[in-house]
Coordinates of C-alpha atoms in Angstrom, one line a residue:
M27 CA -30.2 -50.6 -34.3
K28 CA -29.1 -54.0 -33.2
N29 CA -25.6 -53.2 -34.5
L30 CA -25.5 -49.9 -32.7
K31 CA -26.7 -51.4 -29.5
F32 CA -24.0 -54.1 -29.8
T33 CA -21.3 -51.5 -30.4
L34 CA -22.4 -49.5 -27.3
I35 CA -22.3 -52.6 -25.2
L36 CA -18.8 -53.4 -26.4
L37 CA -17.6 -49.8 -25.7
S38 CA -19.1 -49.9 -22.3
S39 CA -17.4 -53.2 -21.5
F40 CA -14.1 -51.8 -22.8
L41 CA -14.3 -48.7 -20.6
A42 CA -15.3 -50.8 -17.7
V43 CA -12.2 -53.1 -18.2
N44 CA -9.9 -50.2 -18.6
F45 CA -11.3 -48.4 -15.6
S46 CA -11.0 -51.5 -13.4
S47 CA -7.4 -52.0 -14.5
A48 CA -6.3 -48.4 -14.0
Q49 CA -3.8 -47.9 -11.3
T50 CA -4.0 -45.3 -8.5
I51 CA -1.3 -43.5 -6.5
E52 CA -2.3 -45.7 -3.5
D53 CA -1.9 -48.9 -5.6
G54 CA 1.6 -47.8 -6.5
K55 CA 2.5 -46.9 -2.9
K56 CA 1.3 -50.3 -1.8
F57 CA 3.5 -52.0 -4.3
L58 CA 6.4 -49.9 -3.1
Y59 CA 5.6 -50.8 0.6
Y60 CA 5.9 -54.5 -0.3
E61 CA 9.1 -53.7 -2.3
K62 CA 7.4 -54.9 -5.5
F63 CA 9.4 -52.4 -7.5
I64 CA 8.5 -53.5 -11.0
S65 CA 4.8 -53.3 -10.3
A66 CA 5.2 -50.0 -8.5
K67 CA 7.1 -48.5 -11.4
N68 CA 4.5 -49.7 -13.9
A69 CA 1.7 -48.2 -11.8
F70 CA 3.3 -44.8 -11.5
Q71 CA 4.4 -44.8 -15.1
Q72 CA 0.8 -45.6 -16.2
L73 CA -0.5 -42.6 -14.2
I74 CA 2.2 -40.3 -15.8
T75 CA 1.3 -41.6 -19.3
A76 CA -2.3 -40.7 -18.6
N77 CA -1.4 -37.3 -17.1
P78 CA 2.2 -36.1 -17.7
N79 CA 1.7 -33.3 -15.1
N80 CA 0.8 -35.7 -12.3
E81 CA 3.5 -34.5 -9.9
E82 CA 2.6 -37.0 -7.2
A83 CA 3.0 -39.9 -9.6
I84 CA 6.3 -38.4 -10.8
Y85 CA 7.6 -38.1 -7.3
W86 CA 6.7 -41.7 -6.4
L87 CA 8.2 -43.0 -9.6
G88 CA 11.5 -41.4 -8.7
Q89 CA 11.2 -42.9 -5.2
T90 CA 10.6 -46.3 -6.7
L91 CA 13.8 -46.1 -8.8
I92 CA 16.0 -45.3 -5.8
A93 CA 14.2 -47.6 -3.3
P94 CA 16.2 -50.8 -3.8
N95 CA 19.1 -51.4 -1.4
E96 CA 21.2 -52.4 -4.4
D97 CA 21.1 -51.2 -8.0
K98 CA 19.5 -47.8 -7.2
D99 CA 18.8 -46.1 -10.4
I100 CA 19.9 -42.6 -9.3
E101 CA 20.4 -41.4 -12.8
G102 CA 17.0 -42.6 -13.9
A103 CA 15.2 -40.9 -10.9
K104 CA 17.2 -37.7 -11.5
A105 CA 16.0 -37.7 -15.1
V106 CA 12.4 -38.2 -14.0
Y107 CA 12.6 -35.2 -11.6
Q108 CA 14.4 -33.0 -14.0
K109 CA 11.7 -33.6 -16.6
G110 CA 9.0 -32.9 -14.1
L111 CA 10.6 -29.7 -12.9
A112 CA 11.1 -28.6 -16.5
A113 CA 7.3 -28.7 -16.9
N114 CA 6.6 -27.4 -13.4
A115 CA 9.5 -25.6 -11.7
N116 CA 7.3 -24.5 -8.8
S117 CA 6.4 -28.0 -7.7
A118 CA 7.3 -28.3 -4.1
L119 CA 7.1 -32.1 -4.1
L120 CA 9.5 -32.4 -7.1
N121 CA 11.9 -30.0 -5.6
A122 CA 12.0 -32.2 -2.5
G123 CA 12.5 -35.2 -4.7
M124 CA 15.4 -33.6 -6.5
G125 CA 17.0 -32.7 -3.1
H126 CA 16.8 -36.4 -2.3
I127 CA 18.7 -37.3 -5.4
E128 CA 21.4 -34.7 -4.6
L129 CA 21.8 -36.2 -1.1
L130 CA 22.4 -39.6 -2.7
E131 CA 25.0 -37.9 -4.9
G132 CA 26.7 -36.4 -1.9
K133 CA 25.7 -32.8 -2.9
T134 CA 24.5 -31.7 0.5
Q135 CA 24.4 -28.0 -0.1
Q136 CA 22.5 -28.3 -3.3
A137 CA 20.1 -30.7 -1.6
R138 CA 19.4 -28.4 1.3
S139 CA 18.7 -25.6 -1.2
H140 CA 16.1 -27.7 -2.9
F141 CA 14.5 -28.7 0.4
E142 CA 14.2 -25.1 1.5
T143 CA 12.8 -24.2 -1.8
A144 CA 10.2 -26.9 -1.4
I145 CA 9.2 -25.7 2.0
S146 CA 8.9 -22.1 0.8
L147 CA 6.8 -23.1 -2.2
S148 CA 4.4 -25.2 0.0
G149 CA 4.3 -22.6 2.8
G150 CA 5.9 -25.1 5.2
K151 CA 2.6 -26.8 6.0
N152 CA 2.3 -29.5 3.3
V153 CA 2.5 -32.9 5.0
M154 CA 3.6 -34.7 1.9
V155 CA 6.4 -32.3 1.2
L156 CA 7.6 -32.3 4.9
D157 CA 7.6 -36.1 4.8
A158 CA 9.5 -36.2 1.5
I159 CA 12.2 -34.0 3.0
G160 CA 12.2 -35.9 6.3
F161 CA 12.4 -39.3 4.6
A162 CA 15.3 -38.3 2.4
N163 CA 17.3 -37.0 5.4
G164 CA 16.3 -39.7 7.9
D165 CA 17.2 -42.8 6.0
F166 CA 19.4 -44.7 8.4
D167 CA 20.8 -46.9 5.7
S168 CA 22.2 -43.9 3.9
K169 CA 25.5 -42.2 5.0
N170 CA 24.2 -38.9 3.8
G171 CA 21.4 -36.7 5.2
D172 CA 20.8 -34.6 8.4
A173 CA 18.9 -36.6 11.0
A174 CA 18.1 -33.6 13.2
Y175 CA 16.7 -31.7 10.1
A176 CA 14.7 -34.8 9.2
I177 CA 13.2 -35.0 12.8
E178 CA 12.3 -31.3 12.7
K179 CA 10.4 -31.6 9.4
L180 CA 8.7 -34.9 10.3
Q181 CA 7.6 -33.6 13.7
Q182 CA 6.0 -30.6 11.9
A183 CA 4.1 -33.1 9.7
T184 CA 3.0 -35.4 12.6
N185 CA 1.9 -32.4 14.7
T186 CA -0.7 -31.4 12.1
K187 CA -4.3 -31.6 13.2
G188 CA -5.9 -35.0 12.9
F189 CA -2.6 -36.7 11.8
K190 CA -2.9 -40.5 11.7
D191 CA -0.4 -41.7 9.1
A192 CA 1.6 -44.8 10.2
R193 CA 3.9 -44.5 7.3
I194 CA 5.1 -41.0 8.1
M195 CA 5.3 -41.8 11.8
T196 CA 7.6 -44.7 10.9
D197 CA 9.7 -42.4 8.8
L198 CA 10.1 -40.2 12.0
G199 CA 11.2 -43.4 13.9
D200 CA 13.8 -44.0 11.2
A201 CA 15.1 -40.4 11.6
F202 CA 15.5 -40.9 15.4
R203 CA 17.3 -44.2 14.7
K204 CA 19.7 -42.4 12.3
L205 CA 20.3 -39.9 15.1
G206 CA 21.3 -42.7 17.4
D207 CA 18.3 -42.4 19.7
G208 CA 17.1 -46.0 19.6
G209 CA 14.7 -45.6 22.6
T210 CA 12.8 -42.7 21.0
A211 CA 12.8 -44.5 17.7
Q212 CA 11.1 -47.6 19.2
R213 CA 8.5 -45.5 20.9
T214 CA 7.8 -43.7 17.6
Y215 CA 7.4 -47.0 15.8
E216 CA 5.0 -48.2 18.5
A217 CA 3.0 -45.0 18.1
A218 CA 2.8 -45.9 14.3
L219 CA 1.4 -49.3 15.3
V220 CA -1.3 -47.6 17.4
M221 CA -2.3 -45.7 14.3
D222 CA -2.3 -48.9 12.2
P223 CA -2.0 -52.1 14.2
K224 CA -1.3 -54.0 10.9
Y225 CA 1.6 -51.9 9.8
A226 CA 4.3 -54.6 9.7
R227 CA 7.0 -52.1 8.6
A228 CA 7.0 -50.5 12.1
K229 CA 7.2 -53.8 13.9
F230 CA 10.1 -54.8 11.5
R231 CA 11.9 -51.6 12.2
I232 CA 11.9 -52.3 16.0
G233 CA 13.5 -55.7 15.2
R234 CA 16.2 -53.9 13.3
I235 CA 17.0 -51.7 16.3
Y236 CA 17.7 -54.8 18.4
Q237 CA 19.6 -56.6 15.7
S238 CA 22.0 -53.7 15.4
Q239 CA 22.9 -54.4 19.1
G240 CA 24.3 -57.8 18.2
R241 CA 23.6 -61.5 18.7
S242 CA 22.9 -61.1 22.4
Q243 CA 19.6 -59.6 21.4
E244 CA 18.7 -62.4 19.0
A245 CA 15.7 -63.7 20.8
I246 CA 14.2 -60.2 20.9
Y247 CA 14.7 -59.2 17.3
L248 CA 13.7 -62.6 15.9
Q249 CA 10.4 -62.3 17.9
Y250 CA 9.8 -58.8 16.3
Y251 CA 10.4 -60.2 12.9
N252 CA 8.0 -63.1 13.5
D253 CA 5.4 -60.6 14.8
A254 CA 5.8 -58.5 11.6
I255 CA 5.0 -61.7 9.6
A256 CA 2.0 -62.3 11.8
L257 CA 0.7 -58.8 11.1
D258 CA 1.2 -59.1 7.3
A259 CA 2.4 -62.4 5.7
N260 CA 3.0 -60.5 2.4
Y261 CA 5.6 -58.1 3.8
T262 CA 8.6 -59.2 1.8
P263 CA 11.5 -57.2 3.5
V264 CA 11.3 -59.4 6.7
Y265 CA 11.6 -62.6 4.7
W266 CA 14.6 -61.2 2.9
V267 CA 16.4 -60.2 6.1
L268 CA 15.7 -63.7 7.7
Y269 CA 16.9 -65.4 4.5
Q270 CA 20.2 -63.5 4.7
Y271 CA 20.5 -63.9 8.5
F272 CA 20.4 -67.7 8.4
Y273 CA 22.3 -68.1 5.1
E274 CA 25.6 -69.0 6.7
T275 CA 24.4 -70.5 10.0
D276 CA 21.2 -72.5 9.3
V277 CA 20.8 -73.2 5.6
V278 CA 17.5 -75.1 6.1
K279 CA 15.9 -72.0 7.7
S280 CA 17.5 -69.8 5.1
A281 CA 16.0 -71.8 2.3
A282 CA 12.6 -71.8 3.9
Y283 CA 12.6 -68.0 4.2
L284 CA 13.8 -67.6 0.6
D285 CA 10.9 -69.7 -0.6
K286 CA 8.5 -67.4 1.4
Y287 CA 10.2 -64.3 0.0
L288 CA 9.9 -65.5 -3.6
A289 CA 6.3 -66.5 -3.1
A290 CA 5.4 -63.1 -1.7
K291 CA 7.5 -61.2 -4.3
G292 CA 6.2 -63.2 -7.3
S293 CA 7.2 -61.8 -10.7
D294 CA 8.6 -58.7 -9.0
E295 CA 11.8 -60.6 -8.2
P296 CA 13.8 -60.6 -11.5
N297 CA 16.7 -62.5 -9.9
S298 CA 14.8 -65.5 -8.6
C299 CA 16.7 -67.9 -10.8
F300 CA 20.0 -66.6 -9.3
L301 CA 18.7 -66.8 -5.7
N302 CA 17.6 -70.5 -6.1
A303 CA 20.9 -71.4 -7.7
Q304 CA 22.8 -69.5 -4.9
M305 CA 20.9 -71.6 -2.3
K306 CA 22.3 -74.7 -3.9
F307 CA 25.7 -73.3 -3.2
A308 CA 24.8 -72.6 0.4
Q309 CA 23.7 -76.2 0.7
G310 CA 27.1 -77.4 -0.5
L311 CA 25.7 -78.7 -3.8
F312 CA 28.4 -77.0 -5.8
A313 CA 27.9 -79.1 -9.0
E314 CA 24.2 -78.3 -9.0
A315 CA 24.9 -74.6 -8.3
Y316 CA 27.3 -74.5 -11.2
T317 CA 24.8 -76.1 -13.7
S318 CA 21.9 -74.0 -12.3
S319 CA 23.7 -70.7 -12.7
D320 CA 24.8 -71.8 -16.2
A321 CA 21.1 -72.5 -17.0
C322 CA 20.0 -69.1 -15.7
I323 CA 22.6 -67.4 -17.8
G324 CA 21.5 -69.3 -20.9
A325 CA 17.8 -68.4 -20.2
S326 CA 18.3 -64.7 -20.2
S327 CA 19.3 -62.2 -22.9
T328 CA 20.8 -60.0 -20.2
P329 CA 22.0 -62.4 -17.4
Y330 CA 22.4 -61.1 -13.9
P331 CA 26.1 -60.4 -13.4
N332 CA 26.1 -62.3 -10.1
L333 CA 25.4 -65.5 -11.9
Y334 CA 28.9 -65.5 -13.4
G335 CA 30.3 -65.0 -9.9
L336 CA 28.2 -67.8 -8.5
K337 CA 29.4 -70.0 -11.4
A338 CA 33.0 -69.1 -10.7
Y339 CA 32.8 -69.8 -6.9
S340 CA 31.0 -73.1 -7.6
A341 CA 33.8 -74.2 -10.0
F342 CA 36.4 -73.0 -7.4
K343 CA 34.8 -75.2 -4.8
L344 CA 34.9 -78.1 -7.2
N345 CA 38.7 -77.5 -7.7
D346 CA 37.9 -76.8 -11.4
S347 CA 40.4 -74.0 -11.9
V348 CA 39.9 -73.7 -15.6
N349 CA 36.2 -73.1 -15.4
A350 CA 36.6 -70.9 -12.3
K351 CA 39.0 -68.7 -14.2
T352 CA 36.7 -68.5 -17.3
A353 CA 33.7 -67.6 -15.1
F354 CA 35.7 -65.0 -13.0
D355 CA 37.0 -63.4 -16.2
L356 CA 33.3 -62.9 -17.3
Y357 CA 32.2 -61.8 -13.9
F358 CA 34.8 -59.1 -13.7
Q359 CA 33.9 -57.9 -17.2
K360 CA 30.2 -57.7 -16.6
Q361 CA 29.9 -56.7 -12.9
K362 CA 29.8 -53.1 -11.8
P363 CA 33.2 -52.3 -10.2
A364 CA 31.5 -50.9 -7.1
K365 CA 29.8 -54.3 -6.5
I366 CA 33.0 -56.3 -6.7
G367 CA 34.0 -57.1 -3.1
A368 CA 37.2 -58.1 -1.2
R369 CA 36.4 -61.8 -1.4
D370 CA 35.8 -61.6 -5.1
Y371 CA 39.3 -60.0 -5.7
F372 CA 40.9 -62.4 -3.3
T373 CA 39.4 -65.6 -4.8
Y374 CA 40.1 -64.5 -8.3
A375 CA 43.7 -63.8 -7.4
V376 CA 44.1 -67.3 -5.9
V377 CA 42.7 -68.8 -9.1
L378 CA 45.0 -66.6 -11.3
L379 CA 48.0 -67.8 -9.4
K380 CA 47.3 -71.3 -10.6
F381 CA 48.1 -70.1 -14.2
P382 CA 51.7 -69.0 -14.8
G383 CA 51.9 -65.6 -16.3
N384 CA 49.1 -64.1 -14.3
E385 CA 51.1 -63.3 -11.2
A386 CA 51.1 -59.5 -11.8
L387 CA 47.3 -59.3 -12.2
A388 CA 46.8 -61.6 -9.2
G389 CA 49.0 -59.3 -7.1
I390 CA 46.9 -56.3 -8.1
Y391 CA 43.7 -58.0 -7.2
M392 CA 45.1 -59.3 -3.9
D393 CA 46.2 -55.8 -3.0
K394 CA 42.7 -54.6 -3.8
A395 CA 41.2 -57.3 -1.6
V396 CA 43.3 -56.3 1.3
E397 CA 42.5 -52.7 0.8
L398 CA 38.7 -53.4 0.8
D399 CA 38.7 -55.7 3.8
S400 CA 37.8 -53.7 6.9
T401 CA 39.4 -56.1 9.4
E402 CA 43.0 -56.7 10.4
I403 CA 42.4 -60.4 10.7
G404 CA 40.8 -60.5 7.2
K405 CA 43.7 -58.7 5.6
V406 CA 46.3 -60.9 7.4
T407 CA 44.4 -64.1 6.5
M408 CA 44.5 -63.2 2.8
L409 CA 48.1 -62.2 2.8
K410 CA 49.1 -65.4 4.6
Q411 CA 47.3 -67.5 2.0
V412 CA 48.9 -66.0 -1.0
A413 CA 52.3 -66.2 0.7
S414 CA 51.7 -69.9 1.3
V415 CA 51.0 -70.4 -2.4
Y416 CA 54.4 -69.0 -3.3
E417 CA 56.1 -70.9 -0.4
A418 CA 54.6 -74.2 -1.7
R419 CA 56.2 -73.4 -5.1
Q420 CA 59.5 -72.5 -3.3
Q421 CA 59.3 -69.0 -4.8
F422 CA 60.5 -67.6 -1.5
G423 CA 61.2 -64.1 -2.7
D424 CA 57.6 -63.6 -3.7
A425 CA 56.4 -65.3 -0.5
A426 CA 58.6 -62.9 1.5
D427 CA 57.1 -59.8 -0.2
W428 CA 53.6 -60.9 0.8
N429 CA 54.7 -61.9 4.3
R430 CA 56.4 -58.5 4.6
K431 CA 53.0 -56.8 4.0
I432 CA 51.6 -58.5 7.1
I433 CA 54.2 -56.6 9.2
F434 CA 52.8 -53.3 8.1
V435 CA 49.1 -54.3 8.2
K436 CA 49.2 -55.5 11.8
K437 CA 49.2 -52.9 14.5
T438 CA 51.5 -55.0 16.6
P439 CA 53.3 -57.7 14.5
G440 CA 54.6 -60.6 16.5
K441 CA 57.7 -62.7 16.3
N442 CA 56.3 -65.1 13.7
D443 CA 55.1 -62.3 11.5
I444 CA 58.5 -60.7 11.2
Y445 CA 60.3 -64.1 11.2
N446 CA 58.3 -65.4 8.3
A447 CA 59.1 -62.5 6.0
G448 CA 62.8 -62.5 7.0
I449 CA 63.3 -66.3 6.6
D450 CA 61.7 -66.2 3.1
Y451 CA 64.0 -63.4 2.0
Y452 CA 66.9 -65.5 3.6
R453 CA 65.8 -68.6 1.6
A454 CA 65.6 -66.6 -1.6
K455 CA 69.1 -65.2 -0.9
K456 CA 67.7 -61.7 -0.9
Y457 CA 70.1 -60.9 1.8
P458 CA 69.8 -57.0 2.1
A459 CA 66.0 -57.4 2.5
A460 CA 66.6 -60.3 5.1
I461 CA 69.0 -58.0 7.0
E462 CA 66.4 -55.3 7.1
I463 CA 63.7 -57.6 8.4
F464 CA 65.9 -59.4 11.0
D465 CA 67.3 -56.1 12.2
L466 CA 63.7 -55.1 12.9
Y467 CA 63.2 -58.4 14.7
A468 CA 66.3 -57.8 16.8
Q469 CA 65.1 -54.3 17.7
K470 CA 61.7 -55.5 18.8
F471 CA 62.9 -58.6 20.5
P472 CA 66.5 -57.9 21.7
D473 CA 66.6 -60.9 24.0
D474 CA 65.8 -63.4 21.2
I475 CA 68.6 -65.1 19.3
F476 CA 66.7 -65.5 16.0
G477 CA 67.0 -61.9 14.9
Y478 CA 70.8 -61.8 15.4
Y479 CA 71.4 -65.3 14.0
Y480 CA 69.7 -64.8 10.7
K481 CA 70.9 -61.3 10.3
G482 CA 74.4 -62.6 10.7
G483 CA 73.7 -65.3 8.2
A484 CA 72.5 -62.8 5.7
Q485 CA 75.5 -60.6 6.2
A486 CA 77.8 -63.6 5.8
G487 CA 75.8 -64.4 2.6
I488 CA 76.8 -61.0 1.2
D489 CA 80.3 -60.9 2.5
T490 CA 81.5 -64.4 1.6
L491 CA 85.2 -63.4 1.7
M492 CA 84.9 -61.9 5.2
T493 CA 86.1 -58.5 4.0
T494 CA 84.2 -56.8 6.8
D495 CA 83.4 -57.6 10.4
S496 CA 79.6 -57.1 10.1
A497 CA 78.6 -60.8 10.4
Y498 CA 81.3 -61.3 13.1
V499 CA 79.8 -58.5 15.2
T500 CA 76.2 -59.8 14.7
Y501 CA 77.1 -63.4 15.5
S502 CA 78.9 -62.3 18.6
K503 CA 75.7 -60.7 19.7
A504 CA 73.8 -63.8 18.8
V505 CA 76.2 -65.8 21.1
A506 CA 75.8 -63.3 23.9
V507 CA 72.0 -63.5 23.7
G508 CA 71.9 -67.2 23.2
E509 CA 74.2 -68.0 26.1
A510 CA 71.8 -66.0 28.4
Y511 CA 69.0 -68.5 27.7
P512 CA 68.2 -70.6 30.8
D513 CA 67.2 -73.5 28.6
K514 CA 69.3 -73.7 25.4
T515 CA 67.9 -77.0 24.1
K516 CA 65.6 -75.3 21.6
I517 CA 68.2 -72.9 20.2
L518 CA 71.3 -75.1 20.5
S519 CA 71.9 -75.3 16.7
L520 CA 71.7 -71.5 16.5
I521 CA 74.2 -70.9 19.2
K522 CA 76.6 -73.5 17.8
G523 CA 76.1 -72.0 14.3
S524 CA 77.0 -68.6 15.6
Y525 CA 80.1 -70.0 17.3
R526 CA 81.0 -71.8 14.1
Y527 CA 81.2 -68.5 12.2
L528 CA 83.2 -66.9 15.0
I529 CA 85.7 -69.8 15.0
I530 CA 86.2 -69.7 11.2
Y531 CA 86.5 -65.9 11.3
A532 CA 89.1 -65.9 14.1
A533 CA 91.1 -68.7 12.5
N534 CA 91.0 -67.8 8.9
K535 CA 90.6 -64.0 8.9
L536 CA 92.2 -62.9 12.2
K537 CA 94.7 -65.8 12.1
D538 CA 94.2 -65.8 15.9
K539 CA 94.7 -69.4 17.1
E540 CA 93.9 -68.7 20.8
L541 CA 90.8 -66.7 20.1
A542 CA 89.5 -69.4 17.7
L543 CA 90.2 -72.1 20.2
S544 CA 88.4 -70.1 22.9
Y545 CA 85.3 -70.1 20.7
V546 CA 85.7 -73.8 20.1
D547 CA 85.9 -74.5 23.8
K548 CA 82.8 -72.4 24.6
A549 CA 80.8 -74.2 21.9
L550 CA 82.0 -77.6 23.2
L551 CA 80.6 -76.8 26.6
L552 CA 77.2 -76.8 24.9
D553 CA 77.8 -80.1 23.0
P554 CA 81.0 -81.9 23.9
A555 CA 80.3 -84.7 21.4
D556 CA 79.9 -82.4 18.4
V557 CA 82.0 -84.0 15.6
E558 CA 82.5 -80.8 13.6
L559 CA 83.6 -78.8 16.7
N560 CA 86.0 -81.4 17.8
G561 CA 87.4 -81.4 14.2
F562 CA 87.8 -77.7 14.4
K563 CA 89.7 -78.0 17.7
E564 CA 92.1 -80.6 16.2
S565 CA 92.8 -78.6 13.1
I566 CA 93.2 -75.2 14.8
S567 CA 95.5 -76.7 17.5
K568 CA 97.9 -77.4 14.7
M569 CA 98.0 -73.8 13.5
S570 CA 101.1 -71.7 14.0
A571 CA 100.6 -69.3 16.9
T572 CA 102.6 -66.6 15.0
R573 CA 100.4 -63.9 13.5
P574 CA 101.3 -62.1 10.3
P575 CA 103.0 -58.7 10.7
A576 CA 100.2 -56.9 8.8
T577 CA 97.4 -55.4 10.9
P578 CA 94.6 -57.9 10.7
T579 CA 91.0 -56.9 10.0
P580 CA 89.4 -55.7 13.2
P581 CA 88.3 -56.6 15.8
R582 CA 91.6 -57.6 17.2
P583 CA 91.8 -58.6 20.9
G584 CA 91.7 -55.4 23.0
Q585 CA 90.2 -53.4 20.2
A586 CA 86.5 -52.3 19.9
T587 CA 84.4 -52.5 16.8
V588 CA 81.1 -50.6 16.2
S589 CA 78.6 -52.6 14.1
S590 CA 76.2 -51.1 11.5
N591 CA 73.4 -51.2 14.0
G592 CA 75.4 -49.4 16.7
D593 CA 76.5 -52.4 18.9
K594 CA 80.0 -52.1 20.3
V595 CA 82.0 -55.3 20.5
T596 CA 85.3 -55.7 22.2
T597 CA 87.5 -58.9 22.3
S598 CA 90.1 -58.9 25.0
A599 CA 93.5 -60.7 24.9
D600 CA 92.2 -63.6 27.1
G601 CA 89.3 -64.2 24.6
T602 CA 86.6 -62.4 26.6
I603 CA 83.9 -60.8 24.4
T604 CA 82.2 -57.7 25.7
T605 CA 79.1 -56.3 23.8
V606 CA 77.5 -53.0 24.5
S607 CA 74.2 -52.5 22.7
K608 CA 72.6 -49.2 21.8
D609 CA 70.1 -49.5 24.7
G610 CA 73.0 -49.8 27.1
T611 CA 72.8 -53.5 27.7
T612 CA 76.2 -55.0 28.4
S613 CA 77.1 -58.7 27.8
I614 CA 80.4 -60.3 28.8
I615 CA 81.4 -63.8 27.7
T616 CA 84.5 -65.3 29.2
K617 CA 86.7 -67.9 27.7
A618 CA 85.4 -70.4 30.2
G619 CA 81.8 -69.8 29.0
K620 CA 80.6 -67.6 31.8
V621 CA 78.0 -65.1 30.5
T622 CA 77.2 -61.9 32.4
T623 CA 74.4 -59.6 31.2
I624 CA 73.7 -56.2 32.7
K625 CA 70.4 -54.6 31.6
N626 CA 68.4 -51.8 33.3
G627 CA 70.3 -52.3 36.5
V628 CA 69.7 -56.1 36.7
T629 CA 72.7 -58.4 36.4
T630 CA 72.2 -62.0 35.1
I631 CA 75.1 -64.5 35.4
V632 CA 75.0 -67.8 33.5
E633 CA 77.7 -70.3 34.3
N634 CA 77.7 -74.0 33.7
G635 CA 73.9 -73.8 33.3
K636 CA 73.3 -72.1 36.6
V637 CA 71.5 -68.7 36.3
T638 CA 72.1 -66.1 39.0
T639 CA 70.0 -62.9 38.9
I640 CA 70.8 -59.8 41.0
D641 CA 68.1 -57.2 40.9
K642 CA 68.5 -53.4 41.5
N643 CA 68.1 -53.8 45.2
G644 CA 70.8 -56.5 45.5
K645 CA 68.4 -59.4 45.9
T646 CA 69.9 -62.6 44.5
T647 CA 68.0 -65.4 42.8
V648 CA 69.7 -68.7 41.8
V649 CA 68.3 -71.2 39.3
Q650 CA 70.1 -74.5 39.1
P651 CA 70.7 -76.0 35.6
P652 CA 68.3 -78.7 34.2
A653 CA 69.7 -82.1 33.4
R654 CA 71.9 -81.9 30.3
P655 CA 70.2 -83.5 27.2
G656 CA 71.7 -86.6 25.7
G657 CA 74.8 -86.4 23.5
G658 CA 75.0 -86.8 19.7
Q659 CA 75.7 -84.4 16.9
A660 CA 73.3 -81.5 16.7
P661 CA 71.7 -80.8 13.3
P662 CA 73.3 -78.0 11.3
P663 CA 71.7 -74.5 11.7
T664 CA 69.4 -74.4 8.8
P665 CA 66.4 -72.0 8.5
K666 CA 63.4 -73.4 10.3
K667 CA 60.1 -71.8 11.1
K668 CA 59.5 -71.3 14.8

């Protein structure tokens, strides 16, 4: 008898313990509310194990699997609902759950079919089913879903007799926010707080409305977040948002909120080791971040992939390219492709460029980074950085290719954008590409000498024997544009360089002594002390004035030549050069150095530094020349960035 009594006591104790540890639907929903996904999953799974036909537990288990903002287990939730529907095809709640999965998969028609089936099966009056449909469609963090449809179903739920569910009322507020009606959303959240004054989620959601409006509302949304904490100090989502919010602006506050988040989340945060190591990185403790992330990897049989990324970035910050590359190699192997961002591709590409032989892979990753970046400034910054790497190595052809991409990324590329690509092609002696870029420069900035000067230089680089007049025509245009500058001090080397080619072409190719000397004299007006120009004058003066009987390569004085870009250049017998551009602009340069430009009815005359402008109405404006700079030999016209 004593033994029997003892056995009964033990059995009673065992049943009491199991009864007290048994989870309920409300327990699981509470875990889900606090985003304790591991505990919520265990609670619902325990209920399903006890009763495989518990459709409510099955529904909430599926919701738990897709609840995280990252790493949603859509396939897992889908399997849960499919198994539940296989056993009970007429479950309205599980049909609504399956519709939610199909929304996440982008299958909107199939989702709507499941939602309507759920409504039909429940008679359109089941509050839980209506909420499940409304919640699936009203999630403002999801790109899929019909907000108006969500509002319709949720209003049906909230209009039922005796309704007082703050959670469903907050779901309705979410749907209004997804619709873009922030005012009604806020009023709905406030109505939820009337139903349950301690419902921190509603207060938190109001804060999110104001945060979406930008930093100007900072004081308001931070107050709502603090109010949410005051209502419920265990509500983890608000700590997470504040931790992220201050991560790059106030690392001390960020670290404090991370500590509160981890304390509230407890063992339900599987990546706490990573988060603590990441905070070391945010604090600038890169060596500690590296060793901490390495320790986290070693402590787990299935390390969080982000740990390899953190280790890679820490090594990168420490200028440890070898370990950075090793860690990035592992990160790209283990991370889901969808979670690899623009900065990851960019930084890995920069690291790869430090190791010869990886240029092709680095290029692929850099292109991917540019593609993923949503801002023009972000794309341009990345392209400039990789171009600078190649420029530092004096691999100008590769640098030019990356600088060229900037031209097509920017909506309105500027002078420097086009110039940088062109000058790198010029330095690399990729003259056809340089001609293409500087021709674009000249088209966009026709009054700027740089485009014509370097285009002429590239043409001369191809035609070293002067078999065509392409460079001659382009340099003539460069001279015409350069002489029109009121202040030539900054472009003096470019004008003289252009004249230099014209002198050599006239003397050696055209065998035209007078024309060559006219170019020399014009150049000397700019810099009378130039040693090279004076040498040219002395040498050319000794040339025979007799020209060979054969017809020289055009343009001859009095004849017109049309360049490849459509400019028409005529050289008269007295040495005057007349250029007519495709846009109708006419430039006339006399032997004495007088430059007359006629464009859009406005005439500009430059003579001995004095600039005279005559507008369409005949109004004349005269600007006297500035003091001539000191003498001395000008530097040769070498490629220089502006």
